[in-house]
CSV table of C-alpha atoms and ligand atoms in Angstrom, one decimal:
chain,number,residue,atom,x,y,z
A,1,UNK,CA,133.2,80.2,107.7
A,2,UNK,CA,131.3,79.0,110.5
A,3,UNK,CA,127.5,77.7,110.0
A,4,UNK,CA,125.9,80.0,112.1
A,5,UNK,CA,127.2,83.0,109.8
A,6,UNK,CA,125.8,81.5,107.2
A,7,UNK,CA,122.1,81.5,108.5
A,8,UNK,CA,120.8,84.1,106.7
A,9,UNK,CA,119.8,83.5,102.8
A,10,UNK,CA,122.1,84.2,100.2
A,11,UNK,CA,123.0,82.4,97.2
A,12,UNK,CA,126.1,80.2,97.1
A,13,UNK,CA,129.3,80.5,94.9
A,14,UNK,CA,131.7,78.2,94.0
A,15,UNK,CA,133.8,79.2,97.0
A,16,UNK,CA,131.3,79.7,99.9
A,17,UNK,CA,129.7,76.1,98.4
A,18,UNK,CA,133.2,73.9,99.5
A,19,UNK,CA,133.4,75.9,103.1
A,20,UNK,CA,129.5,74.9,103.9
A,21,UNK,CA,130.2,71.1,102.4
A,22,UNK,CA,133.4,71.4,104.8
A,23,UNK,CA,131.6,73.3,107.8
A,24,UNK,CA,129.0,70.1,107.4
A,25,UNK,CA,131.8,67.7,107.8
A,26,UNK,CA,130.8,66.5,104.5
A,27,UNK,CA,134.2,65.9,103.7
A,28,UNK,CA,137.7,65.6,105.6
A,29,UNK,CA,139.2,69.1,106.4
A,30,UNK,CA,142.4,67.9,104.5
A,31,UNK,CA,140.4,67.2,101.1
A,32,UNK,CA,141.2,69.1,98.2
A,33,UNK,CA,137.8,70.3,96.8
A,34,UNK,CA,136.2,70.9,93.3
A,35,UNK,CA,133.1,72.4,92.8
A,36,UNK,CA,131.1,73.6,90.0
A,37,UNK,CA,128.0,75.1,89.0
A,38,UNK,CA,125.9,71.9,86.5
A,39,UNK,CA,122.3,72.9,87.1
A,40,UNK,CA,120.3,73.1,83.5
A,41,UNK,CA,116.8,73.2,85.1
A,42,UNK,CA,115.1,76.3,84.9
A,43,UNK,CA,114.6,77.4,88.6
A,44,UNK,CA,117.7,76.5,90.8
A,45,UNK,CA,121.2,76.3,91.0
A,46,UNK,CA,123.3,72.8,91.5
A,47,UNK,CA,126.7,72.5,92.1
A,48,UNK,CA,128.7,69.6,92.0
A,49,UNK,CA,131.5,69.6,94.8
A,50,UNK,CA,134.0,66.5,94.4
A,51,UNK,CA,137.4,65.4,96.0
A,52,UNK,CA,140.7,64.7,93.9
A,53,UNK,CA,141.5,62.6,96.6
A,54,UNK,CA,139.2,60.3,97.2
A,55,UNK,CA,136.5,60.7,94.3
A,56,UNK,CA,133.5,61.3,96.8
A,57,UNK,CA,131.3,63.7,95.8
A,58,UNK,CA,128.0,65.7,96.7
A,59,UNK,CA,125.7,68.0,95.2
A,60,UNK,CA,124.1,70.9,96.6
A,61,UNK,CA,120.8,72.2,95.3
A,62,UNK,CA,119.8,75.7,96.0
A,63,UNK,CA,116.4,77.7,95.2
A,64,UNK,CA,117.1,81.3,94.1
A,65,UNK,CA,114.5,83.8,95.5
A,66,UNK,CA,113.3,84.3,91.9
A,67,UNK,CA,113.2,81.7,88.7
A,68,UNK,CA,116.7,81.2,87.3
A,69,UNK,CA,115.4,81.4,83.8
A,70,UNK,CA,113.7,84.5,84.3
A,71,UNK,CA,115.2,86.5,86.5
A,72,UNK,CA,115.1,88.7,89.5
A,73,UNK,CA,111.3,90.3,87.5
A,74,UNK,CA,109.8,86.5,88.2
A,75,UNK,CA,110.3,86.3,92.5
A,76,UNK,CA,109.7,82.4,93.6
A,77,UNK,CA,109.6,81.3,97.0
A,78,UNK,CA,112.3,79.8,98.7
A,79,UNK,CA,110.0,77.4,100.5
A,80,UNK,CA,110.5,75.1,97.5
A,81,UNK,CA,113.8,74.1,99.0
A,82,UNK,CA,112.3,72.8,102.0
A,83,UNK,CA,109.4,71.1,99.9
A,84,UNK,CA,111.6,69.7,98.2
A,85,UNK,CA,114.1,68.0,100.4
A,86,UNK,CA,110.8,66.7,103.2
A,87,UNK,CA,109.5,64.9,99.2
A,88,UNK,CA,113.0,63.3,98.8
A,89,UNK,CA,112.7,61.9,102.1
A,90,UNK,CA,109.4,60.7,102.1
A,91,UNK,CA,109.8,59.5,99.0
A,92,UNK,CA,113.0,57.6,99.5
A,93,UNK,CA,111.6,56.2,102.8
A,94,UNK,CA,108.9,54.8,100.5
A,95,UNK,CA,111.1,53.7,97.3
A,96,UNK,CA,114.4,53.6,98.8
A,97,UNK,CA,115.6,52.5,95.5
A,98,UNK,CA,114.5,55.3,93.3
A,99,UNK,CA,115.2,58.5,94.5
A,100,UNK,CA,118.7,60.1,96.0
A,101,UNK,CA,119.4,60.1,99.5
A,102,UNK,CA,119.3,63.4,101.1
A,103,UNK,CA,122.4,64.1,103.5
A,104,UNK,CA,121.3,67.9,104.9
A,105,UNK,CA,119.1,70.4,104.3
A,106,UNK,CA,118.2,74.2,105.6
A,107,UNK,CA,115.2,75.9,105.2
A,108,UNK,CA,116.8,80.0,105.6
A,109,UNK,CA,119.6,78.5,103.3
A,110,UNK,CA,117.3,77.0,100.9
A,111,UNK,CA,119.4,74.3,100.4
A,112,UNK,CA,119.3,70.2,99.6
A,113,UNK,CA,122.4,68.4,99.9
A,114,UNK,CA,122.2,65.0,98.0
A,115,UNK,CA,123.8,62.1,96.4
A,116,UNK,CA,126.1,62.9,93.4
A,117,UNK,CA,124.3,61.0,90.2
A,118,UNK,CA,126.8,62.2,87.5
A,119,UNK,CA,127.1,58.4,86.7
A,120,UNK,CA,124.0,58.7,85.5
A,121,UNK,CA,122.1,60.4,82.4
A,122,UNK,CA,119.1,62.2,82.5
A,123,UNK,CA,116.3,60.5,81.1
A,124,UNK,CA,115.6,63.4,78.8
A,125,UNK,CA,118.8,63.6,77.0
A,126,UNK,CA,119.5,59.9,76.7
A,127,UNK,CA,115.8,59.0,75.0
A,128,UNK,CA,116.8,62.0,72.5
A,129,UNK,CA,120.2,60.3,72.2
A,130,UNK,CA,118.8,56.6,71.1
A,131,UNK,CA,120.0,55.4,74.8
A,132,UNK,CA,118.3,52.2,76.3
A,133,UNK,CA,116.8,52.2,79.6
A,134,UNK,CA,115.5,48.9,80.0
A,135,UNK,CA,114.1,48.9,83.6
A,136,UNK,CA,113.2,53.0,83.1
A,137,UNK,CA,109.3,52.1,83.1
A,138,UNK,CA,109.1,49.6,85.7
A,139,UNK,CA,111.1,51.7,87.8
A,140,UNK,CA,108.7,54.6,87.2
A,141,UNK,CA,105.4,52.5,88.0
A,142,UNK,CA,107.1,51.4,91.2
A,143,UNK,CA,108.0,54.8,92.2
A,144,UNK,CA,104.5,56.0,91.4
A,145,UNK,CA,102.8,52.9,92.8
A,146,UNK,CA,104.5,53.3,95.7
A,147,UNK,CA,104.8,56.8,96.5
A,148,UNK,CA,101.1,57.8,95.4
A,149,UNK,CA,99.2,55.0,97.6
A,150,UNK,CA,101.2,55.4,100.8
A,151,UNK,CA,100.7,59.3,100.8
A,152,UNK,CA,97.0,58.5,100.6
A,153,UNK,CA,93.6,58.1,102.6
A,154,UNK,CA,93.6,54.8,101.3
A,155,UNK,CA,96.9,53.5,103.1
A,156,UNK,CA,97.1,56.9,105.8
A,157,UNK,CA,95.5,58.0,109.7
A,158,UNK,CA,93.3,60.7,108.2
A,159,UNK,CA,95.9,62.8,111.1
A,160,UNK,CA,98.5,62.1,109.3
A,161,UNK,CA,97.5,62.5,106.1
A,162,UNK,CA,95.9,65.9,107.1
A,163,UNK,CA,99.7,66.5,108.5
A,164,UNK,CA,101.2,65.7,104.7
A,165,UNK,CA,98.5,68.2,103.4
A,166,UNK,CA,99.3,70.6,105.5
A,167,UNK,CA,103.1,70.0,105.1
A,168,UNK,CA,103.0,70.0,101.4
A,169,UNK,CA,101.1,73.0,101.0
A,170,UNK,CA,102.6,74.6,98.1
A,171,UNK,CA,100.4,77.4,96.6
A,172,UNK,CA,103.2,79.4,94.5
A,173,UNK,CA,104.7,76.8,92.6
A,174,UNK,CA,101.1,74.4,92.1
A,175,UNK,CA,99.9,78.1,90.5
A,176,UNK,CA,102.7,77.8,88.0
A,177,UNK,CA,101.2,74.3,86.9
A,178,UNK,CA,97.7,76.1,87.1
A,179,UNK,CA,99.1,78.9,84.6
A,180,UNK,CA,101.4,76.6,82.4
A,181,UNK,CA,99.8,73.2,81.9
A,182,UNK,CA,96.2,74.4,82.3
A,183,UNK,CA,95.1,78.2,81.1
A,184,UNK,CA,98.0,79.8,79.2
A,185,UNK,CA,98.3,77.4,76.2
A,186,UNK,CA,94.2,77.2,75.9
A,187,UNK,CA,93.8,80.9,75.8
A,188,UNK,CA,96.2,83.7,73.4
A,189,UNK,CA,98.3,84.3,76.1
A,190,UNK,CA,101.6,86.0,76.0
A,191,UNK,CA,103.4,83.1,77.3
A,192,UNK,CA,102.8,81.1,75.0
A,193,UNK,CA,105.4,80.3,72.1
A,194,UNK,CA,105.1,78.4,69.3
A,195,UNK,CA,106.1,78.7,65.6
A,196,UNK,CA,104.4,80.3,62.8
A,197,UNK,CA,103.3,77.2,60.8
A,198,UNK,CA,101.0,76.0,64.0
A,199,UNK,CA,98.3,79.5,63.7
A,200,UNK,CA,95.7,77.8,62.1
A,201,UNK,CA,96.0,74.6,64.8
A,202,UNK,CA,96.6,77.1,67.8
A,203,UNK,CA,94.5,79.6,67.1
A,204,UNK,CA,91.7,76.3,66.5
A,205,UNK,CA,92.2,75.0,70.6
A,206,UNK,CA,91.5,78.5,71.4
A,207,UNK,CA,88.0,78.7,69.9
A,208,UNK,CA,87.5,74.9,70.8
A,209,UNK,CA,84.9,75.7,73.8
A,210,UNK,CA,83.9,71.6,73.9
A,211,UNK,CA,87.5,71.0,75.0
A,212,UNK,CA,87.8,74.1,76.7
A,213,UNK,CA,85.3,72.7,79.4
A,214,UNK,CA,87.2,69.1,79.3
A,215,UNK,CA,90.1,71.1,80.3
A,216,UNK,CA,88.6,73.4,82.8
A,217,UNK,CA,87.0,69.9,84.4
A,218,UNK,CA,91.0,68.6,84.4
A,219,UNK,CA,91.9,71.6,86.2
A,220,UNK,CA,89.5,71.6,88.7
A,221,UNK,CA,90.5,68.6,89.9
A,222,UNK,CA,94.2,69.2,90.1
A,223,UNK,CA,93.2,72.1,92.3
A,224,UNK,CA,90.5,70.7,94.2
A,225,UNK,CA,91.2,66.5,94.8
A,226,UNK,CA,94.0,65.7,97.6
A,227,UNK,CA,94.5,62.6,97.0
A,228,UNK,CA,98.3,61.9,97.1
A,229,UNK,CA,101.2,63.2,97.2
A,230,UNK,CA,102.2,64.3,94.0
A,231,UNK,CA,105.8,64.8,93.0
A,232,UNK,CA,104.3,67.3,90.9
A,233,UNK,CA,107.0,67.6,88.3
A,234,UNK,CA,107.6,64.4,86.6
A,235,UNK,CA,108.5,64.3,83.2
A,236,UNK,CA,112.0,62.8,81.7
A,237,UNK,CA,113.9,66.1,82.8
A,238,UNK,CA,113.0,65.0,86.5
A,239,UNK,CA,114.9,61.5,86.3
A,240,UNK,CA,118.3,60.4,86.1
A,241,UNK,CA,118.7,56.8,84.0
A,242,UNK,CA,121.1,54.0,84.0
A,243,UNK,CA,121.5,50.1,82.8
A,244,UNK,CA,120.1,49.0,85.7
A,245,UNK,CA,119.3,52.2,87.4
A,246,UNK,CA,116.8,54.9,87.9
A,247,UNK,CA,116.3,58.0,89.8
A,248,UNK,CA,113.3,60.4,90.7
A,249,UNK,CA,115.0,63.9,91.1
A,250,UNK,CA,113.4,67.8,91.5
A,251,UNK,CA,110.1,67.5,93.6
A,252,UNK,CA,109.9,71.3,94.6
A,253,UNK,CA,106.3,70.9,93.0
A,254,UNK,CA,104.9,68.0,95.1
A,255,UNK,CA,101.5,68.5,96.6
A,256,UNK,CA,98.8,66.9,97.5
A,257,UNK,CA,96.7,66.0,94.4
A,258,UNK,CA,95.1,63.6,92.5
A,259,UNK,CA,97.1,60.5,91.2
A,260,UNK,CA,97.0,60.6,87.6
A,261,UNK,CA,98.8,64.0,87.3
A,262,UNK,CA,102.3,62.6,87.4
A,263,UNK,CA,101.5,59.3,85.7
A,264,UNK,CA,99.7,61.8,83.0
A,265,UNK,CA,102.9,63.9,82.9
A,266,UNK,CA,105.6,61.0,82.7
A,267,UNK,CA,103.6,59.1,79.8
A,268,UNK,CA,103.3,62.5,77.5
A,269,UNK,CA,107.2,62.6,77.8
A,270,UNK,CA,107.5,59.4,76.9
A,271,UNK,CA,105.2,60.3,73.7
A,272,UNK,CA,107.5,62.8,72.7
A,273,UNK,CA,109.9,60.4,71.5
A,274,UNK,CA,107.4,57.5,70.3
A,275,UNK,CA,106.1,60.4,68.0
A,276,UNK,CA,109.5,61.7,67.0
A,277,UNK,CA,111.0,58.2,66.5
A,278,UNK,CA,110.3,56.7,63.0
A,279,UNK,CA,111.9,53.6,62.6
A,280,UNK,CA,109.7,51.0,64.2
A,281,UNK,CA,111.7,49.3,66.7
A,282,UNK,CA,112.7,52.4,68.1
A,283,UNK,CA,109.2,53.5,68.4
A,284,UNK,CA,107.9,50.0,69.6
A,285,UNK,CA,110.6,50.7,72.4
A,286,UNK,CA,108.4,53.2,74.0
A,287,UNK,CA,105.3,52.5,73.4
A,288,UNK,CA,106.7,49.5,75.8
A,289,UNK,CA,107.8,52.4,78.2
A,290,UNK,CA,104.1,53.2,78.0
A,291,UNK,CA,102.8,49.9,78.7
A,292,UNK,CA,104.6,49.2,81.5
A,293,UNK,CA,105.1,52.2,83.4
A,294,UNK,CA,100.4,51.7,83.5
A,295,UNK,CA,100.8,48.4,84.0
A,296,UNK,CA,103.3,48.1,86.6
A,297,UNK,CA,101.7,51.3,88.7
A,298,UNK,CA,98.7,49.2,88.4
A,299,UNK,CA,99.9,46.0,90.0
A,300,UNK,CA,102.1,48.1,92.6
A,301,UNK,CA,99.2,50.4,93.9
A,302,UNK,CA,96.8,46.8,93.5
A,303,UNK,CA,99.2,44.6,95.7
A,304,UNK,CA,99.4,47.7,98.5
A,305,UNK,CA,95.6,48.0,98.7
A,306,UNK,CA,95.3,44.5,99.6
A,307,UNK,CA,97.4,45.2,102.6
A,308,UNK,CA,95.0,48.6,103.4
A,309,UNK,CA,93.5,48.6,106.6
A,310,UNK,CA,90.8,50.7,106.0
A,311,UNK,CA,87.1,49.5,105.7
A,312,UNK,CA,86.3,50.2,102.5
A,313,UNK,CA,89.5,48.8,100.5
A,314,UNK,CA,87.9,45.7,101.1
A,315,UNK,CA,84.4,46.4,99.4
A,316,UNK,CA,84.4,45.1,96.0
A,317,UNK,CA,84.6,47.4,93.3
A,318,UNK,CA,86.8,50.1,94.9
A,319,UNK,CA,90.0,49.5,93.6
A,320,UNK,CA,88.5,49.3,90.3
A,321,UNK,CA,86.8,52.8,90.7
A,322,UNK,CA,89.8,54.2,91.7
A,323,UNK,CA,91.8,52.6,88.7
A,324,UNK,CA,89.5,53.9,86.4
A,325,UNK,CA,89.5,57.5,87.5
A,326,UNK,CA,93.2,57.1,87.7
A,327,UNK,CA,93.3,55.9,84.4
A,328,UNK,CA,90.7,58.6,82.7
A,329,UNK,CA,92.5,61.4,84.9
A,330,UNK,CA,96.0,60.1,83.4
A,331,UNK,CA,94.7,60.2,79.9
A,332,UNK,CA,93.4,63.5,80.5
A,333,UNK,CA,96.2,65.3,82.0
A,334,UNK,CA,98.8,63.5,79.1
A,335,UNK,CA,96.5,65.3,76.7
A,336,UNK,CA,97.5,68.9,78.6
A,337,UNK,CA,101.1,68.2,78.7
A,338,UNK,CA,101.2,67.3,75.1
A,339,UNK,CA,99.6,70.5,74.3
A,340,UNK,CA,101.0,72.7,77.3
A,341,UNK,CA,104.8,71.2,75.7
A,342,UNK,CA,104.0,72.2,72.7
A,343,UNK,CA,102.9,75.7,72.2
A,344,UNK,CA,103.4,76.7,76.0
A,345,UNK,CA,106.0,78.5,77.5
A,346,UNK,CA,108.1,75.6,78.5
A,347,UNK,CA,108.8,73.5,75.5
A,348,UNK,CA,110.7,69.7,75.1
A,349,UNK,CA,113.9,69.4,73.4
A,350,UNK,CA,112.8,66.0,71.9
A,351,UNK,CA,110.5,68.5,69.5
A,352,UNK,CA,112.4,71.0,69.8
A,353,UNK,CA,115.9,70.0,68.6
A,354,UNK,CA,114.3,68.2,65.2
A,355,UNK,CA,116.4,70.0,62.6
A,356,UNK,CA,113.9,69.1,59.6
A,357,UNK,CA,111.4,72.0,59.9
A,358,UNK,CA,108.6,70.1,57.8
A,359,UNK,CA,108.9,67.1,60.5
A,360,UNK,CA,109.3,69.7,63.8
A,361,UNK,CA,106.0,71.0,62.2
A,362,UNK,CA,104.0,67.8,61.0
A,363,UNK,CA,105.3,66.0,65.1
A,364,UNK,CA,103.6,69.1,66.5
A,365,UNK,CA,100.6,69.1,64.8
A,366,UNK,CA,100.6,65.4,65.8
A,367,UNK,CA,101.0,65.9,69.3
A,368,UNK,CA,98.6,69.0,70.0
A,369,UNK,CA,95.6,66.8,67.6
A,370,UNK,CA,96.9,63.8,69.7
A,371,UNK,CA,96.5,65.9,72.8
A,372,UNK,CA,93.1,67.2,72.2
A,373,UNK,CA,91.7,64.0,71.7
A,374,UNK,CA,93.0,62.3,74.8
A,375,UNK,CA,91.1,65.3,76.8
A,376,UNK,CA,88.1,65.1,74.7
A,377,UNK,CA,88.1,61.0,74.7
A,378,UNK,CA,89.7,60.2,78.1
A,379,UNK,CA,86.2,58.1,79.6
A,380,UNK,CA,86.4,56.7,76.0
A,381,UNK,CA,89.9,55.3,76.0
A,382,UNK,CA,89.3,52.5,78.9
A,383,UNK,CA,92.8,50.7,78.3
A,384,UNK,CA,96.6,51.7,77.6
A,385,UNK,CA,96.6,49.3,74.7
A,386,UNK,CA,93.7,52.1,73.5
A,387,UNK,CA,95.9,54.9,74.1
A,388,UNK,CA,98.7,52.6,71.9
A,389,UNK,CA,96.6,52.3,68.8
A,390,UNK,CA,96.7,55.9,68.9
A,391,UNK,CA,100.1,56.1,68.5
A,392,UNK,CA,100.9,53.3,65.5
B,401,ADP,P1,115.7,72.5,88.6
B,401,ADP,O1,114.7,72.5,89.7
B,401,ADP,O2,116.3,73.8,88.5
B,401,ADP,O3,115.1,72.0,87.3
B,401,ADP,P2,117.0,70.0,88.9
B,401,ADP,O4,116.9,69.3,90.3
B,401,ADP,O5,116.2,69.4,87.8
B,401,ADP,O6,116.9,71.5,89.0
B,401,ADP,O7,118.6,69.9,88.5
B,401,ADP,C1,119.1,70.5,87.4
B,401,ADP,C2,120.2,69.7,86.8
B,401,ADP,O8,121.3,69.6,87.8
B,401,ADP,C3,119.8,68.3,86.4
B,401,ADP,O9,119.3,68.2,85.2
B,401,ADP,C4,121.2,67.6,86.5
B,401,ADP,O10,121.9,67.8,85.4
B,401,ADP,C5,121.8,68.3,87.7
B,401,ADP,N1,121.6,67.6,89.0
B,401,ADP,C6,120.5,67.8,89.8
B,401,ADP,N2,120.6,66.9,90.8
B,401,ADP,C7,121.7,66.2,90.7
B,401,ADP,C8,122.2,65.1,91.4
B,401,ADP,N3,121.7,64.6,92.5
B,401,ADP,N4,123.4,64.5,90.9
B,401,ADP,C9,123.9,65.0,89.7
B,401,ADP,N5,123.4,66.0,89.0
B,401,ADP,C10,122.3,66.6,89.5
B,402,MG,MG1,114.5,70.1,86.9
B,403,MG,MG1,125.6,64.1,84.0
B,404,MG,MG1,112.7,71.9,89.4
């Protein structure tokens, strides 16, 4: 099949899959090709195209003109696929390290063609495993550090930043957050899911107006401050860990927004599992996640604002101010997620998949009071240790 007839959208099977990754050159005509369908996300489909003969492989990511886990009744663009592959890009170009290379792409096809990480686990399914990831935090705060303070004002030409904006407009999927992480779970809404046992503490957030505003101020600002580039969707699904190894997958959410959002998102995964882990030194484990993942964005984003060029990353105090609203935004944001995760529509195997009904039930309730008060507290809690005596 040649390219050009494949131009126009339509979804890939296994077979039309091997003749683009041949049409590409991606392989030798000769090779003998595998492929398979391996995506679990919710939205897309992945396959996984490999050679017998000489054990390369690729993946190829395609966005569905609807959500996979819906259906044809939930229609999603298709310009998530280009969003996606320009983040991987950036991104890579700005933490080479922890993110996939991206080998093609096409915007009608809707397609990202990628490095194969099968050697690796996602993050998700190894923390609910007992895995250790020993450089998974630092990794993460040099991803963040990274990509969030050279897709800003404060490292950016205010043209090329405007470009980014511009670029990374991305108004179907950012209403999805908007919906999911920010109304739905606040208000009764219909797609919201949780069991039984959590009424009374459900039906409590709804009438809670004091944190109602809290979270209407949290939305605003996702909707309203530009500040980075956002990956958008980064919790322990979205990365792919090793030994000595970590990558940032599945940015068809990235937009311009304000930094705490994904730093916000990552640490309320990482909760998950300190609250669901019992025995201490498991649980110490990630409340060292926690630590570091803060501490090392901090140092990161701190050593590339001394490098800044622009005026006003040299007046004293601005670093600071913009740590601190980080920092309050982060705590804020966890505080949806945790809640959002929990009696949203999009839930977390690491609650989830807890067998012991009285525990699923008593780690909820943990995570939506725990959740409530990082909202209600966030200008209160001024450190991470603060947000780690919470957790004890
Ligand atoms: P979605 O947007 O639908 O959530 P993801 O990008 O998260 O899609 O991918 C879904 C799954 O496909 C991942 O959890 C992983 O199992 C697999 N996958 C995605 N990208 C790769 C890759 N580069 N290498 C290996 N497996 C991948
Ligand atoms: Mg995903
Ligand atoms: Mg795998
Ligand atoms: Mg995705």
């Amino acid at each position: 099949m040649a390219i050009t007839q494949l131009k126009h959208y339509h979804s890939l099977t296994i077979e039309s899959a091997i003749s683009l990754a041949k049409d590409l050159s991606l392989f030798d005509p000769s090779e003998n090709l595998t492929c398979e369908e391996i995506g679990d996300g919710n939205l897309n489909y992945v396959f996984r195209i490999a050679s017998s003969e000489s054990g390369k492989s690729i993946i190829i990511k395609q966005a569905l003109p609807y959500a996979k886990v819906v259906g044809e009744s939930w229609p999603l663009t298709l310009d998530r696929a280009r969003i996606e592959a320009r983040a991987l890009t950036l991104q890579r170009s700005l933490a080479e390290r922890l993110v996939p290379e991206v080998y093609h792409s096409d915007e009608q096809l809707a397609i990202t063609i990628m490095e194969d990480l099968s050697h690796l686990e996602i993050a998700r399914k190894g923390l609910n495993k007992g895995e250790i990831y020993p450089s998974l935090s630092k990794d993460i705060g040099e991803f963040l550090g990274a990509t969030l303070f050279f897709t800003s004002d404060y490292a950016l030409h205010p043209f090329k930043k405007k470009g980014y904006v511009k670029e990374f407009s991305n108004p179907e999927l950012c209403k999805i957050t908007e919906d999911l992480v920010f109304t739905d779970p606040f208000f009764n809404s219909e797609t919201n899911e949780f069991e039984q046992a959590l009424e009374e503490e459900v039906r409590n957030l709804w009438d809670d107006l004091p944190l109602k505003l809290e979270v209407a101020k949290l939305k605003r600002s996702f909707l309203t401050e530009g500040e980075a580039l956002l990956h958008g969707d980064l919790h322990t699904g979205s990365i792919f860990a090793g030994k000595e190894e970590t990558k940032v997958i599945d940015p068809e959410f990235a937009f311009y927004g304000p930094i705490g959002f994904d730093l916000g998102q990552f640490l309320a995964n990482l909760i998950f599992q300190a609250v669901v882990r019992e025995e201490k030194p498991k649980k110490e484990e990630i409340l060292r996640h926690i630590e570091t993942t803060w501490d090392v964005f901090e140092s990161t984003f701190s050593q590339f604002w001394d490098q800044s060029e622009d005026a006003y990353t040299k007046i004293d105090g601005y670093l600071e101010y913009v740590l601190e609203k980080s920092f309050a935004d982060t705590i804020g944001f966890l505080g949806c997620e945790l809640i959002r995760r929990t009696i949203g529509l999009a839930h977390v195997e690491d609650l989830d998949s807890v067998q012991d009904e009285e525990k699923r039930v008593l780690y909820k309730k943990t995570c939506l009071a725990l959740g409530r008060e990082c909202i209600l507290e966030r200008h209160r809690i001024r450190s991470i240790q603060d947000l780690l005596d919470k957790l004890i």
